[in-house]
mmCIF file of C-alpha atoms in Angstrom:
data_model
loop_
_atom_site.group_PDB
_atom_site.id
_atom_site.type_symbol
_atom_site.label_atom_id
_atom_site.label_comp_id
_atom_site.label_asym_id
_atom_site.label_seq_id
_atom_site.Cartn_x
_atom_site.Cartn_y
_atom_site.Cartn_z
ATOM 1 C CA UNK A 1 148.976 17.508 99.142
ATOM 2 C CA UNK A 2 148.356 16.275 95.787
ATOM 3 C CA UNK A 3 146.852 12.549 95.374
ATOM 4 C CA UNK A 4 147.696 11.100 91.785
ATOM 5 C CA UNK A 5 146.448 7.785 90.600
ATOM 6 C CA UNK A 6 148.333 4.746 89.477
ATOM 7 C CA UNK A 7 149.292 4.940 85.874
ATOM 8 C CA UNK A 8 148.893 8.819 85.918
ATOM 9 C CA UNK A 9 151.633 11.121 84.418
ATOM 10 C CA UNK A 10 153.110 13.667 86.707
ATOM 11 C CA UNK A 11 155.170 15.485 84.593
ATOM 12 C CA UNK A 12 156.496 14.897 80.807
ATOM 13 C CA UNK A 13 159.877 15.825 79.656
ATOM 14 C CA UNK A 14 159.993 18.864 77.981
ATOM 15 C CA UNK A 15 157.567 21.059 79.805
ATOM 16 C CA UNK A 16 158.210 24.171 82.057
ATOM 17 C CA UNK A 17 158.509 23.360 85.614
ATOM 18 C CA UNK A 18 157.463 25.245 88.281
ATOM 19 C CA UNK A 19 156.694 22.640 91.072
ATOM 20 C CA UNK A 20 158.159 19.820 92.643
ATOM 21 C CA UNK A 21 157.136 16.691 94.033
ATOM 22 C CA UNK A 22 157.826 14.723 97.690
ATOM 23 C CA UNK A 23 156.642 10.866 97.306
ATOM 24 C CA UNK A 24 154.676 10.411 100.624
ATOM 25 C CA UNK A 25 153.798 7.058 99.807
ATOM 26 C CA UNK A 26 153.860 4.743 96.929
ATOM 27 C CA UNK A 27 156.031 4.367 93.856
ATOM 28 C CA UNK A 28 157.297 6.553 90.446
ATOM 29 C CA UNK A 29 158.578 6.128 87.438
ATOM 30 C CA UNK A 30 161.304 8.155 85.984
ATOM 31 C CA UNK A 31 162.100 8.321 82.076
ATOM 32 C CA UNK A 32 163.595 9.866 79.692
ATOM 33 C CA UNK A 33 163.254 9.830 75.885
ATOM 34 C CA UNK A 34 165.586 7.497 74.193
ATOM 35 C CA UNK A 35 164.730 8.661 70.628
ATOM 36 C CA UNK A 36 164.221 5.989 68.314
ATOM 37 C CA UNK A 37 164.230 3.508 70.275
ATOM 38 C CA UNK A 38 161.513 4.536 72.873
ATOM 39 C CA UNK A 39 161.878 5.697 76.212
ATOM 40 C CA UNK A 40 164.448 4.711 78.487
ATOM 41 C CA UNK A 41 163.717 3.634 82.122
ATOM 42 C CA UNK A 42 166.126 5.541 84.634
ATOM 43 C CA UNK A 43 164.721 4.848 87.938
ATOM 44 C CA UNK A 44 161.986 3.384 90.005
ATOM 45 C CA UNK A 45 161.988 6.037 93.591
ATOM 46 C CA UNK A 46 159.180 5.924 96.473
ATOM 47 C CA UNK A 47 158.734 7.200 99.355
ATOM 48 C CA UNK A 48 161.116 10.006 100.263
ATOM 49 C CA UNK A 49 162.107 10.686 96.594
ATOM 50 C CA UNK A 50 161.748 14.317 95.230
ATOM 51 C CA UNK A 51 161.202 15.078 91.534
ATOM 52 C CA UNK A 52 160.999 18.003 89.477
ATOM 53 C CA UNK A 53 163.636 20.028 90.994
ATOM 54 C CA UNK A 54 166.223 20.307 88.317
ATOM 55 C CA UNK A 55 163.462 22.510 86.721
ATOM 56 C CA UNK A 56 162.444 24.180 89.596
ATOM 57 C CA UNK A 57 166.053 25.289 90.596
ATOM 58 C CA UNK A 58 166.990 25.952 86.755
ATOM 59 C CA UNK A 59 164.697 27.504 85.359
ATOM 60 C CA UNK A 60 164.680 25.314 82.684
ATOM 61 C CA UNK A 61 162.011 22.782 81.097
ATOM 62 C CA UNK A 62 161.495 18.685 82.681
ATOM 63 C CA UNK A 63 164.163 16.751 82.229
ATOM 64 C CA UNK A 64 162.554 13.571 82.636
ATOM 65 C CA UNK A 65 158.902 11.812 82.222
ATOM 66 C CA UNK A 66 157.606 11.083 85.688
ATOM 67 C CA UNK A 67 154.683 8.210 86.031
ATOM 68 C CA UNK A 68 153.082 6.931 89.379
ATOM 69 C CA UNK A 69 152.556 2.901 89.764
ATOM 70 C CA UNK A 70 151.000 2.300 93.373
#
């Protein structure tokens, strides 16, 4: 079990991905670039939610910025 602080990036879009996440408790982020005009919000998930699987399963890089906020 990994505890991450509020505020703290848990993975950026773009990097290799070789782990993924289970929310135990409090809330995420989940963003994607939107070029110029900034990043572009694509969901709020908590407890339950999995990230970083499309990587995992792929092969590929992040597909998304993921943030904790509680």
């Amino acid at each position: 079990m990994v505890e991450i602080d509020a505020g703290d990036v848990i993975m950026s879009e773009g990097d290799p991905g070789t782990k993924m996440f289970l929310v135990l408790s409090g809330k995420i982020t989940v963003e994607t670039g939107g070029g110029d005009r900034g990043s572009i919000h694509l969901a709020e998930l908590g407890r339950g939610a999995c990230v970083g699987e499309v990587s995992v399963l792929t092969g590929g890089v992040r597909t998304a910025t993921v943030r904790a906020e509680q």
